[in-house]
GROMACS .gro file of N, CA and C in nm:
model
  456
    1UNK      N    1  -0.328 -13.793   7.116
    1UNK     CA    2  -0.390 -13.824   7.243
    1UNK      C    3  -0.330 -13.949   7.306
    2UNK      N    4  -0.413 -14.012   7.389
    2UNK     CA    5  -0.371 -14.130   7.465
    2UNK      C    6  -0.330 -14.244   7.371
    3UNK      N    7  -0.406 -14.265   7.264
    3UNK     CA    8  -0.378 -14.374   7.170
    3UNK      C    9  -0.238 -14.358   7.108
    4UNK      N   10  -0.202 -14.235   7.070
    4UNK     CA   11  -0.071 -14.211   7.009
    4UNK      C   12   0.041 -14.239   7.110
    5UNK      N   13   0.019 -14.199   7.236
    5UNK     CA   14   0.119 -14.227   7.341
    5UNK      C   15   0.140 -14.377   7.356
    6UNK      N   16   0.029 -14.452   7.352
    6UNK     CA   17   0.036 -14.598   7.365
    6UNK      C   18   0.109 -14.660   7.246
    7UNK      N   19   0.085 -14.607   7.127
    7UNK     CA   20   0.150 -14.658   7.006
    7UNK      C   21   0.301 -14.632   7.012
    8UNK      N   22   0.340 -14.511   7.052
    8UNK     CA   23   0.483 -14.477   7.062
    8UNK      C   24   0.553 -14.568   7.163
    9UNK      N   25   0.490 -14.590   7.279
    9UNK     CA   26   0.548 -14.677   7.380
    9UNK      C   27   0.557 -14.821   7.330
   10UNK      N   28   0.454 -14.868   7.261
   10UNK     CA   29   0.454 -15.004   7.206
   10UNK      C   30   0.567 -15.022   7.105
   11UNK      N   31   0.583 -14.925   7.015
   11UNK     CA   32   0.692 -14.931   6.917
   11UNK      C   33   0.827 -14.931   6.988
   12UNK      N   34   0.840 -14.849   7.092
   12UNK     CA   35   0.965 -14.842   7.170
   12UNK      C   36   0.997 -14.980   7.231
   13UNK      N   37   0.897 -15.043   7.290
   13UNK     CA   38   0.917 -15.175   7.352
   13UNK      C   39   0.951 -15.280   7.246
   14UNK      N   40   0.883 -15.275   7.131
   14UNK     CA   41   0.914 -15.370   7.023
   14UNK      C   42   1.056 -15.353   6.972
   15UNK      N   43   1.100 -15.228   6.957
   15UNK     CA   44   1.238 -15.201   6.912
   15UNK      C   45   1.340 -15.251   7.015
   16UNK      N   46   1.311 -15.230   7.143
   16UNK     CA   47   1.400 -15.278   7.248
   16UNK      C   48   1.405 -15.431   7.246
   17UNK      N   49   1.290 -15.494   7.220
   17UNK     CA   50   1.282 -15.639   7.210
   17UNK      C   51   1.367 -15.690   7.093
   18UNK      N   52   1.359 -15.620   6.981
   18UNK     CA   53   1.440 -15.655   6.863
   18UNK      C   54   1.589 -15.648   6.898
   19UNK      N   55   1.630 -15.539   6.963
   19UNK     CA   56   1.771 -15.516   6.995
   19UNK      C   57   1.823 -15.620   7.094
   20UNK      N   58   1.757 -15.631   7.209
   20UNK     CA   59   1.803 -15.722   7.314
   20UNK      C   60   1.780 -15.868   7.271
   21UNK      N   61   1.664 -15.895   7.216
   21UNK     CA   62   1.634 -16.031   7.170
   21UNK      C   63   1.731 -16.076   7.062
   22UNK      N   64   1.764 -15.984   6.973
   22UNK     CA   65   1.860 -16.016   6.867
   22UNK      C   66   1.996 -16.051   6.924
   23UNK      N   67   2.040 -15.974   7.024
   23UNK     CA   68   2.170 -16.002   7.086
   23UNK      C   69   2.166 -16.135   7.163
   24UNK      N   70   2.058 -16.160   7.236
   24UNK     CA   71   2.045 -16.286   7.309
   24UNK      C   72   2.045 -16.405   7.212
   25UNK      N   73   1.974 -16.389   7.101
   25UNK     CA   74   1.969 -16.494   6.999
   25UNK      C   75   2.109 -16.520   6.942
   26UNK      N   76   2.182 -16.411   6.914
   26UNK     CA   77   2.317 -16.426   6.859
   26UNK      C   78   2.408 -16.503   6.957
   27UNK      N   79   2.405 -16.462   7.085
   27UNK     CA   80   2.495 -16.521   7.184
   27UNK      C   81   2.459 -16.667   7.215
   28UNK      N   82   2.331 -16.695   7.235
   28UNK     CA   83   2.292 -16.827   7.286
   28UNK      C   84   2.249 -16.927   7.179
   29UNK      N   85   2.209 -16.881   7.061
   29UNK     CA   86   2.158 -16.972   6.959
   29UNK      C   87   2.249 -16.974   6.836
   30UNK      N   88   2.267 -16.858   6.776
   30UNK     CA   89   2.338 -16.852   6.649
   30UNK      C   90   2.488 -16.879   6.662
   31UNK      N   91   2.554 -16.808   6.753
   31UNK     CA   92   2.700 -16.821   6.765
   31UNK      C   93   2.747 -16.965   6.787
   32UNK      N   94   2.688 -17.038   6.883
   32UNK     CA   95   2.735 -17.176   6.902
   32UNK      C   96   2.718 -17.261   6.775
   33UNK      N   97   2.611 -17.238   6.701
   33UNK     CA   98   2.586 -17.313   6.578
   33UNK      C   99   2.684 -17.272   6.468
   34UNK      N  100   2.696 -17.141   6.446
   34UNK     CA  101   2.781 -17.090   6.338
   34UNK      C  102   2.927 -17.130   6.358
   35UNK      N  103   2.973 -17.131   6.483
   35UNK     CA  104   3.113 -17.168   6.511
   35UNK      C  105   3.146 -17.309   6.465
   36UNK      N  106   3.044 -17.394   6.455
   36UNK     CA  107   3.068 -17.533   6.412
   36UNK      C  108   3.072 -17.547   6.260
   37UNK      N  109   3.039 -17.441   6.187
   37UNK     CA  110   3.038 -17.448   6.041
   37UNK      C  111   3.177 -17.428   5.983
   38UNK      N  112   3.204 -17.490   5.868
   38UNK     CA  113   3.335 -17.470   5.804
   38UNK      C  114   3.355 -17.325   5.757
   39UNK      N  115   3.248 -17.258   5.719
   39UNK     CA  116   3.259 -17.119   5.672
   39UNK      C  117   3.207 -17.022   5.778
   40UNK      N  118   3.242 -17.048   5.905
   40UNK     CA  119   3.187 -16.970   6.018
   40UNK      C  120   3.219 -16.821   6.007
   41UNK      N  121   3.340 -16.787   5.962
   41UNK     CA  122   3.379 -16.647   5.953
   41UNK      C  123   3.288 -16.573   5.855
   42UNK      N  124   3.267 -16.633   5.739
   42UNK     CA  125   3.181 -16.573   5.636
   42UNK      C  126   3.036 -16.562   5.686
   43UNK      N  127   2.990 -16.666   5.755
   43UNK     CA  128   2.853 -16.666   5.808
   43UNK      C  129   2.835 -16.554   5.910
   44UNK      N  130   2.932 -16.539   6.000
   44UNK     CA  131   2.926 -16.431   6.100
   44UNK      C  132   2.924 -16.295   6.031
   45UNK      N  133   3.005 -16.278   5.928
   45UNK     CA  134   3.012 -16.151   5.855
   45UNK      C  135   2.875 -16.118   5.796
   46UNK      N  136   2.812 -16.217   5.733
   46UNK     CA  137   2.682 -16.195   5.668
   46UNK      C  138   2.571 -16.166   5.769
   47UNK      N  139   2.564 -16.248   5.873
   47UNK     CA  140   2.462 -16.228   5.976
   47UNK      C  141   2.486 -16.095   6.048
   48UNK      N  142   2.612 -16.068   6.079
   48UNK     CA  143   2.647 -15.944   6.147
   48UNK      C  144   2.607 -15.821   6.067
   49UNK      N  145   2.632 -15.825   5.937
   49UNK     CA  146   2.598 -15.713   5.850
   49UNK      C  147   2.446 -15.690   5.850
   50UNK      N  148   2.372 -15.799   5.843
   50UNK     CA  149   2.225 -15.791   5.839
   50UNK      C  150   2.169 -15.737   5.972
   51UNK      N  151   2.217 -15.793   6.084
   51UNK     CA  152   2.169 -15.747   6.214
   51UNK      C  153   2.212 -15.603   6.240
   52UNK      N  154   2.330 -15.568   6.191
   52UNK     CA  155   2.380 -15.433   6.204
   52UNK      C  156   2.286 -15.333   6.136
   53UNK      N  157   2.244 -15.368   6.015
   53UNK     CA  158   2.154 -15.280   5.940
   53UNK      C  159   2.021 -15.265   6.016
   54UNK      N  160   1.963 -15.376   6.055
   54UNK     CA  161   1.831 -15.374   6.118
   54UNK      C  162   1.839 -15.324   6.263
   55UNK      N  163   1.931 -15.380   6.341
   55UNK     CA  164   1.939 -15.346   6.483
   55UNK      C  165   2.004 -15.212   6.510
   56UNK      N  166   2.125 -15.192   6.457
   56UNK     CA  167   2.202 -15.072   6.490
   56UNK      C  168   2.157 -14.950   6.410
   57UNK      N  169   2.144 -14.965   6.278
   57UNK     CA  170   2.122 -14.847   6.194
   57UNK      C  171   1.976 -14.809   6.174
   58UNK      N  172   1.884 -14.902   6.203
   58UNK     CA  173   1.741 -14.869   6.199
   58UNK      C  174   1.685 -14.871   6.342
   59UNK      N  175   1.711 -14.980   6.414
   59UNK     CA  176   1.655 -14.999   6.548
   59UNK      C  177   1.698 -14.897   6.652
   60UNK      N  178   1.829 -14.873   6.663
   60UNK     CA  179   1.876 -14.781   6.768
   60UNK      C  180   1.832 -14.636   6.744
   61UNK      N  181   1.844 -14.583   6.621
   61UNK     CA  182   1.792 -14.447   6.600
   61UNK      C  183   1.641 -14.438   6.628
   62UNK      N  184   1.567 -14.542   6.588
   62UNK     CA  185   1.422 -14.544   6.613
   62UNK      C  186   1.394 -14.552   6.763
   63UNK      N  187   1.477 -14.625   6.838
   63UNK     CA  188   1.464 -14.630   6.985
   63UNK      C  189   1.486 -14.491   7.044
   64UNK      N  190   1.586 -14.421   6.993
   64UNK     CA  191   1.614 -14.285   7.041
   64UNK      C  192   1.493 -14.193   7.016
   65UNK      N  193   1.438 -14.200   6.896
   65UNK     CA  194   1.324 -14.115   6.859
   65UNK      C  195   1.201 -14.149   6.943
   66UNK      N  196   1.169 -14.278   6.956
   66UNK     CA  197   1.051 -14.315   7.036
   66UNK      C  198   1.075 -14.288   7.184
   67UNK      N  199   1.200 -14.299   7.229
   67UNK     CA  200   1.234 -14.267   7.368
   67UNK      C  201   1.210 -14.120   7.397
   68UNK      N  202   1.251 -14.034   7.304
   68UNK     CA  203   1.227 -13.889   7.319
   68UNK      C  204   1.076 -13.863   7.318
   69UNK      N  205   1.005 -13.935   7.231
   69UNK     CA  206   0.858 -13.923   7.227
   69UNK      C  207   0.795 -13.962   7.359
   70UNK      N  208   0.839 -14.071   7.417
   70UNK     CA  209   0.787 -14.117   7.547
   70UNK      C  210   0.816 -14.015   7.656
   71UNK      N  211   0.937 -13.960   7.653
   71UNK     CA  212   0.977 -13.859   7.751
   71UNK      C  213   0.884 -13.737   7.741
   72UNK      N  214   0.864 -13.692   7.618
   72UNK     CA  215   0.775 -13.578   7.593
   72UNK      C  216   0.633 -13.609   7.642
   73UNK      N  217   0.584 -13.731   7.612
   73UNK     CA  218   0.449 -13.771   7.653
   73UNK      C  219   0.432 -13.774   7.804
   74UNK      N  220   0.543 -13.796   7.876
   74UNK     CA  221   0.537 -13.798   8.023
   74UNK      C  222   0.562 -13.661   8.083
   75UNK      N  223   0.591 -13.562   7.996
   75UNK     CA  224   0.614 -13.426   8.043
   75UNK      C  225   0.751 -13.406   8.105
   76UNK      N  226   0.847 -13.492   8.070
   76UNK     CA  227   0.982 -13.480   8.123
   76UNK      C  228   1.068 -13.404   8.022
   77UNK      N  229   1.138 -13.303   8.070
   77UNK     CA  230   1.221 -13.221   7.982
   77UNK      C  231   1.367 -13.266   7.990
   78UNK      N  232   1.448 -13.220   7.894
   78UNK     CA  233   1.591 -13.250   7.898
   78UNK      C  234   1.655 -13.188   8.022
   79UNK      N  235   1.600 -13.076   8.066
   79UNK     CA  236   1.647 -13.010   8.188
   79UNK      C  237   1.621 -13.099   8.310
   80UNK      N  238   1.501 -13.163   8.314
   80UNK     CA  239   1.470 -13.258   8.423
   80UNK      C  240   1.574 -13.370   8.426
   81UNK      N  241   1.607 -13.422   8.308
   81UNK     CA  242   1.706 -13.531   8.297
   81UNK      C  243   1.841 -13.484   8.351
   82UNK      N  244   1.882 -13.369   8.300
   82UNK     CA  245   2.013 -13.314   8.333
   82UNK      C  246   2.028 -13.290   8.483
   83UNK      N  247   1.922 -13.236   8.543
   83UNK     CA  248   1.928 -13.199   8.685
   83UNK      C  249   1.868 -13.305   8.778
   84UNK      N  250   1.828 -13.419   8.719
   84UNK     CA  251   1.773 -13.530   8.799
   84UNK      C  252   1.667 -13.478   8.897
   85UNK      N  253   1.566 -13.411   8.843
   85UNK     CA  254   1.466 -13.342   8.926
   85UNK      C  255   1.374 -13.434   9.005
   86UNK      N  256   1.374 -13.564   8.975
   86UNK     CA  257   1.290 -13.660   9.048
   86UNK      C  258   1.358 -13.796   9.041
   87UNK      N  259   1.314 -13.891   9.123
   87UNK     CA  260   1.369 -14.026   9.110
   87UNK      C  261   1.350 -14.081   8.968
   88UNK      N  262   1.234 -14.051   8.907
   88UNK     CA  263   1.205 -14.095   8.771
   88UNK      C  264   1.306 -14.035   8.673
   89UNK      N  265   1.324 -13.903   8.681
   89UNK     CA  266   1.417 -13.834   8.590
   89UNK      C  267   1.560 -13.884   8.611
   90UNK      N  268   1.594 -13.916   8.735
   90UNK     CA  269   1.728 -13.964   8.767
   90UNK      C  270   1.754 -14.101   8.704
   91UNK      N  271   1.658 -14.191   8.718
   91UNK     CA  272   1.670 -14.325   8.656
   91UNK      C  273   1.672 -14.313   8.505
   92UNK      N  274   1.587 -14.226   8.451
   92UNK     CA  275   1.582 -14.205   8.306
   92UNK      C  276   1.716 -14.148   8.257
   93UNK      N  277   1.775 -14.059   8.336
   93UNK     CA  278   1.907 -14.001   8.305
   93UNK      C  279   2.009 -14.114   8.287
   94UNK      N  280   2.010 -14.209   8.382
   94UNK     CA  281   2.103 -14.322   8.375
   94UNK      C  282   2.073 -14.410   8.253
   95UNK      N  283   1.945 -14.432   8.228
   95UNK     CA  284   1.902 -14.515   8.114
   95UNK      C  285   1.948 -14.452   7.982
   96UNK      N  286   1.932 -14.322   7.969
   96UNK     CA  287   1.973 -14.251   7.847
   96UNK      C  288   2.125 -14.260   7.828
   97UNK      N  289   2.199 -14.244   7.936
   97UNK     CA  290   2.345 -14.252   7.925
   97UNK      C  291   2.391 -14.393   7.886
   98UNK      N  292   2.328 -14.494   7.944
   98UNK     CA  293   2.361 -14.632   7.905
   98UNK      C  294   2.323 -14.657   7.759
   99UNK      N  295   2.210 -14.600   7.716
   99UNK     CA  296   2.169 -14.615   7.577
   99UNK      C  297   2.273 -14.551   7.483
  100UNK      N  298   2.318 -14.432   7.517
  100UNK     CA  299   2.419 -14.365   7.433
  100UNK      C  300   2.548 -14.446   7.429
  101UNK      N  301   2.586 -14.505   7.543
  101UNK     CA  302   2.704 -14.590   7.547
  101UNK      C  303   2.685 -14.713   7.458
  102UNK      N  304   2.568 -14.774   7.466
  102UNK     CA  305   2.540 -14.894   7.384
  102UNK      C  306   2.544 -14.859   7.236
  103UNK      N  307   2.495 -14.740   7.201
  103UNK     CA  308   2.494 -14.695   7.062
  103UNK      C  309   2.638 -14.679   7.011
  104UNK      N  310   2.722 -14.614   7.092
  104UNK     CA  311   2.863 -14.594   7.055
  104UNK      C  312   2.934 -14.728   7.040
  105UNK      N  313   2.913 -14.818   7.138
  105UNK     CA  314   2.976 -14.950   7.132
  105UNK      C  315   2.926 -15.030   7.011
  106UNK      N  316   2.798 -15.018   6.979
  106UNK     CA  317   2.742 -15.088   6.862
  106UNK      C  318   2.808 -15.037   6.734
  107UNK      N  319   2.829 -14.907   6.725
  107UNK     CA  320   2.895 -14.850   6.607
  107UNK      C  321   3.039 -14.900   6.594
  108UNK      N  322   3.111 -14.903   6.707
  108UNK     CA  323   3.249 -14.953   6.706
  108UNK      C  324   3.249 -15.101   6.665
  109UNK      N  325   3.157 -15.176   6.723
  109UNK     CA  326   3.144 -15.320   6.695
  109UNK      C  327   3.111 -15.344   6.548
  110UNK      N  328   3.013 -15.270   6.496
  110UNK     CA  329   2.961 -15.297   6.361
  110UNK      C  330   3.044 -15.236   6.249
  111UNK      N  331   3.102 -15.120   6.275
  111UNK     CA  332   3.174 -15.050   6.168
  111UNK      C  333   3.324 -15.075   6.170
  112UNK      N  334   3.380 -15.100   6.288
  112UNK     CA  335   3.525 -15.115   6.296
  112UNK      C  336   3.568 -15.260   6.326
  113UNK      N  337   3.523 -15.315   6.440
  113UNK     CA  338   3.571 -15.446   6.482
  113UNK      C  339   3.514 -15.561   6.399
  114UNK      N  340   3.382 -15.566   6.386
  114UNK     CA  341   3.317 -15.676   6.312
  114UNK      C  342   3.373 -15.699   6.173
  115UNK      N  343   3.381 -15.593   6.091
  115UNK     CA  344   3.435 -15.612   5.955
  115UNK      C  345   3.581 -15.658   5.952
  116UNK      N  346   3.653 -15.643   6.063
  116UNK     CA  347   3.794 -15.685   6.069
  116UNK      C  348   3.813 -15.816   6.145
  117UNK      N  349   3.704 -15.872   6.198
  117UNK     CA  350   3.716 -15.990   6.284
  117UNK      C  351   3.771 -16.112   6.211
  118UNK      N  352   3.763 -16.112   6.078
  118UNK     CA  353   3.818 -16.225   6.002
  118UNK      C  354   3.970 -16.214   5.986
  119UNK      N  355   4.026 -16.097   6.018
  119UNK     CA  356   4.170 -16.074   5.997
  119UNK      C  357   4.258 -16.148   6.097
  120UNK      N  358   4.220 -16.140   6.224
  120UNK     CA  359   4.299 -16.211   6.326
  120UNK      C  360   4.219 -16.233   6.454
  121UNK      N  361   4.279 -16.311   6.543
  121UNK     CA  362   4.215 -16.349   6.669
  121UNK      C  363   4.187 -16.228   6.758
  122UNK      N  364   4.276 -16.129   6.756
  122UNK     CA  365   4.260 -16.009   6.838
  122UNK      C  366   4.130 -15.937   6.804
  123UNK      N  367   4.105 -15.917   6.674
  123UNK     CA  368   3.981 -15.850   6.632
  123UNK      C  369   3.859 -15.936   6.664
  124UNK      N  370   3.874 -16.069   6.646
  124UNK     CA  371   3.762 -16.160   6.672
  124UNK      C  372   3.722 -16.154   6.820
  125UNK      N  373   3.822 -16.159   6.908
  125UNK     CA  374   3.796 -16.156   7.053
  125UNK      C  375   3.739 -16.019   7.094
  126UNK      N  376   3.797 -15.911   7.042
  126UNK     CA  377   3.748 -15.776   7.073
  126UNK      C  378   3.603 -15.759   7.029
  127UNK      N  379   3.571 -15.812   6.911
  127UNK     CA  380   3.433 -15.805   6.860
  127UNK      C  381   3.338 -15.876   6.954
  128UNK      N  382   3.378 -15.995   6.998
  128UNK     CA  383   3.294 -16.074   7.088
  128UNK      C  384   3.278 -16.005   7.223
  129UNK      N  385   3.387 -15.953   7.277
  129UNK     CA  386   3.383 -15.885   7.407
  129UNK      C  387   3.289 -15.764   7.404
  130UNK      N  388   3.303 -15.681   7.299
  130UNK     CA  389   3.216 -15.562   7.287
  130UNK      C  390   3.070 -15.606   7.272
  131UNK      N  391   3.047 -15.714   7.198
  131UNK     CA  392   2.911 -15.766   7.184
  131UNK      C  393   2.851 -15.808   7.317
  132UNK      N  394   2.929 -15.880   7.397
  132UNK     CA  395   2.881 -15.927   7.528
  132UNK      C  396   2.861 -15.808   7.623
  133UNK      N  397   2.952 -15.712   7.621
  133UNK     CA  398   2.936 -15.592   7.704
  133UNK      C  399   2.807 -15.519   7.665
  134UNK      N  400   2.781 -15.511   7.535
  134UNK     CA  401   2.658 -15.445   7.491
  134UNK      C  402   2.534 -15.521   7.535
  135UNK      N  403   2.541 -15.652   7.537
  135UNK     CA  404   2.428 -15.731   7.585
  135UNK      C  405   2.404 -15.702   7.733
  136UNK      N  406   2.511 -15.698   7.813
  136UNK     CA  407   2.499 -15.670   7.957
  136UNK      C  408   2.440 -15.530   7.979
  137UNK      N  409   2.488 -15.432   7.902
  137UNK     CA  410   2.434 -15.296   7.912
  137UNK      C  411   2.285 -15.296   7.874
  138UNK      N  412   2.251 -15.371   7.769
  138UNK     CA  413   2.110 -15.381   7.726
  138UNK      C  414   2.022 -15.436   7.836
  139UNK      N  415   2.070 -15.538   7.906
  139UNK     CA  416   1.994 -15.597   8.016
  139UNK      C  417   1.980 -15.496   8.130
  140UNK      N  418   2.086 -15.419   8.157
  140UNK     CA  419   2.078 -15.312   8.257
  140UNK      C  420   1.973 -15.207   8.219
  141UNK      N  421   1.968 -15.174   8.091
  141UNK     CA  422   1.870 -15.076   8.042
  141UNK      C  423   1.728 -15.130   8.064
  142UNK      N  424   1.707 -15.259   8.036
  142UNK     CA  425   1.575 -15.321   8.060
  142UNK      C  426   1.541 -15.315   8.209
  143UNK      N  427   1.640 -15.340   8.295
  143UNK     CA  428   1.617 -15.330   8.439
  143UNK      C  429   1.574 -15.188   8.477
  144UNK      N  430   1.644 -15.086   8.421
  144UNK     CA  431   1.608 -14.947   8.451
  144UNK      C  432   1.467 -14.916   8.399
  145UNK      N  433   1.430 -14.973   8.284
  145UNK     CA  434   1.295 -14.953   8.230
  145UNK      C  435   1.191 -15.011   8.326
  146UNK      N  436   1.222 -15.128   8.381
  146UNK     CA  437   1.131 -15.190   8.480
  146UNK      C  438   1.122 -15.102   8.605
  147UNK      N  439   1.237 -15.047   8.646
  147UNK     CA  440   1.241 -14.958   8.762
  147UNK      C  441   1.155 -14.833   8.736
  148UNK      N  442   1.161 -14.780   8.614
  148UNK     CA  443   1.080 -14.662   8.579
  148UNK      C  444   0.931 -14.694   8.591
  149UNK      N  445   0.894 -14.815   8.555
  149UNK     CA  446   0.753 -14.857   8.561
  149UNK      C  447   0.698 -14.844   8.702
  150UNK      N  448   0.789 -14.855   8.802
  150UNK     CA  449   0.749 -14.844   8.942
  150UNK      C  450   0.786 -14.708   9.001
  151UNK      N  451   0.805 -14.608   8.915
  151UNK     CA  452   0.824 -14.471   8.960
  151UNK      C  453   0.969 -14.423   8.962
  152UNK      N  454   1.062 -14.508   8.924
  152UNK     CA  455   1.203 -14.465   8.917
  152UNK      C  456   1.285 -14.521   9.030
   0.00000   0.00000   0.00000
């Protein structure tokens, strides 16, 4: 019933908070501090691995599942998304595509670039760039979520 819909939405918002908040924390708090440490590369590897497990491999799949739950609870079908049957479905369509892009970029960042960032400057810069791009996409997704709150 209504209570379950509220719980699914609450979990979805908490997961989004974990993902975006985690990235904001990394960029504005952790990174400047860790860069000043003598073992900064090792520290980044450890923190990255931990956030990757929690954010990317638990958080993002759970966001996908709760997002589908929210969609179902609102009576929106995959066909509505595909055909952009309303302003709401159209905005949600864009949000889903940005989410899928962020998921792919997170996997590239966490599985390929991050583990190699200690090898050379090229990997380190690429890792940082993909991280910042993902943060920007995350903020865009939050904007689209706010837009959905007002009907799309």
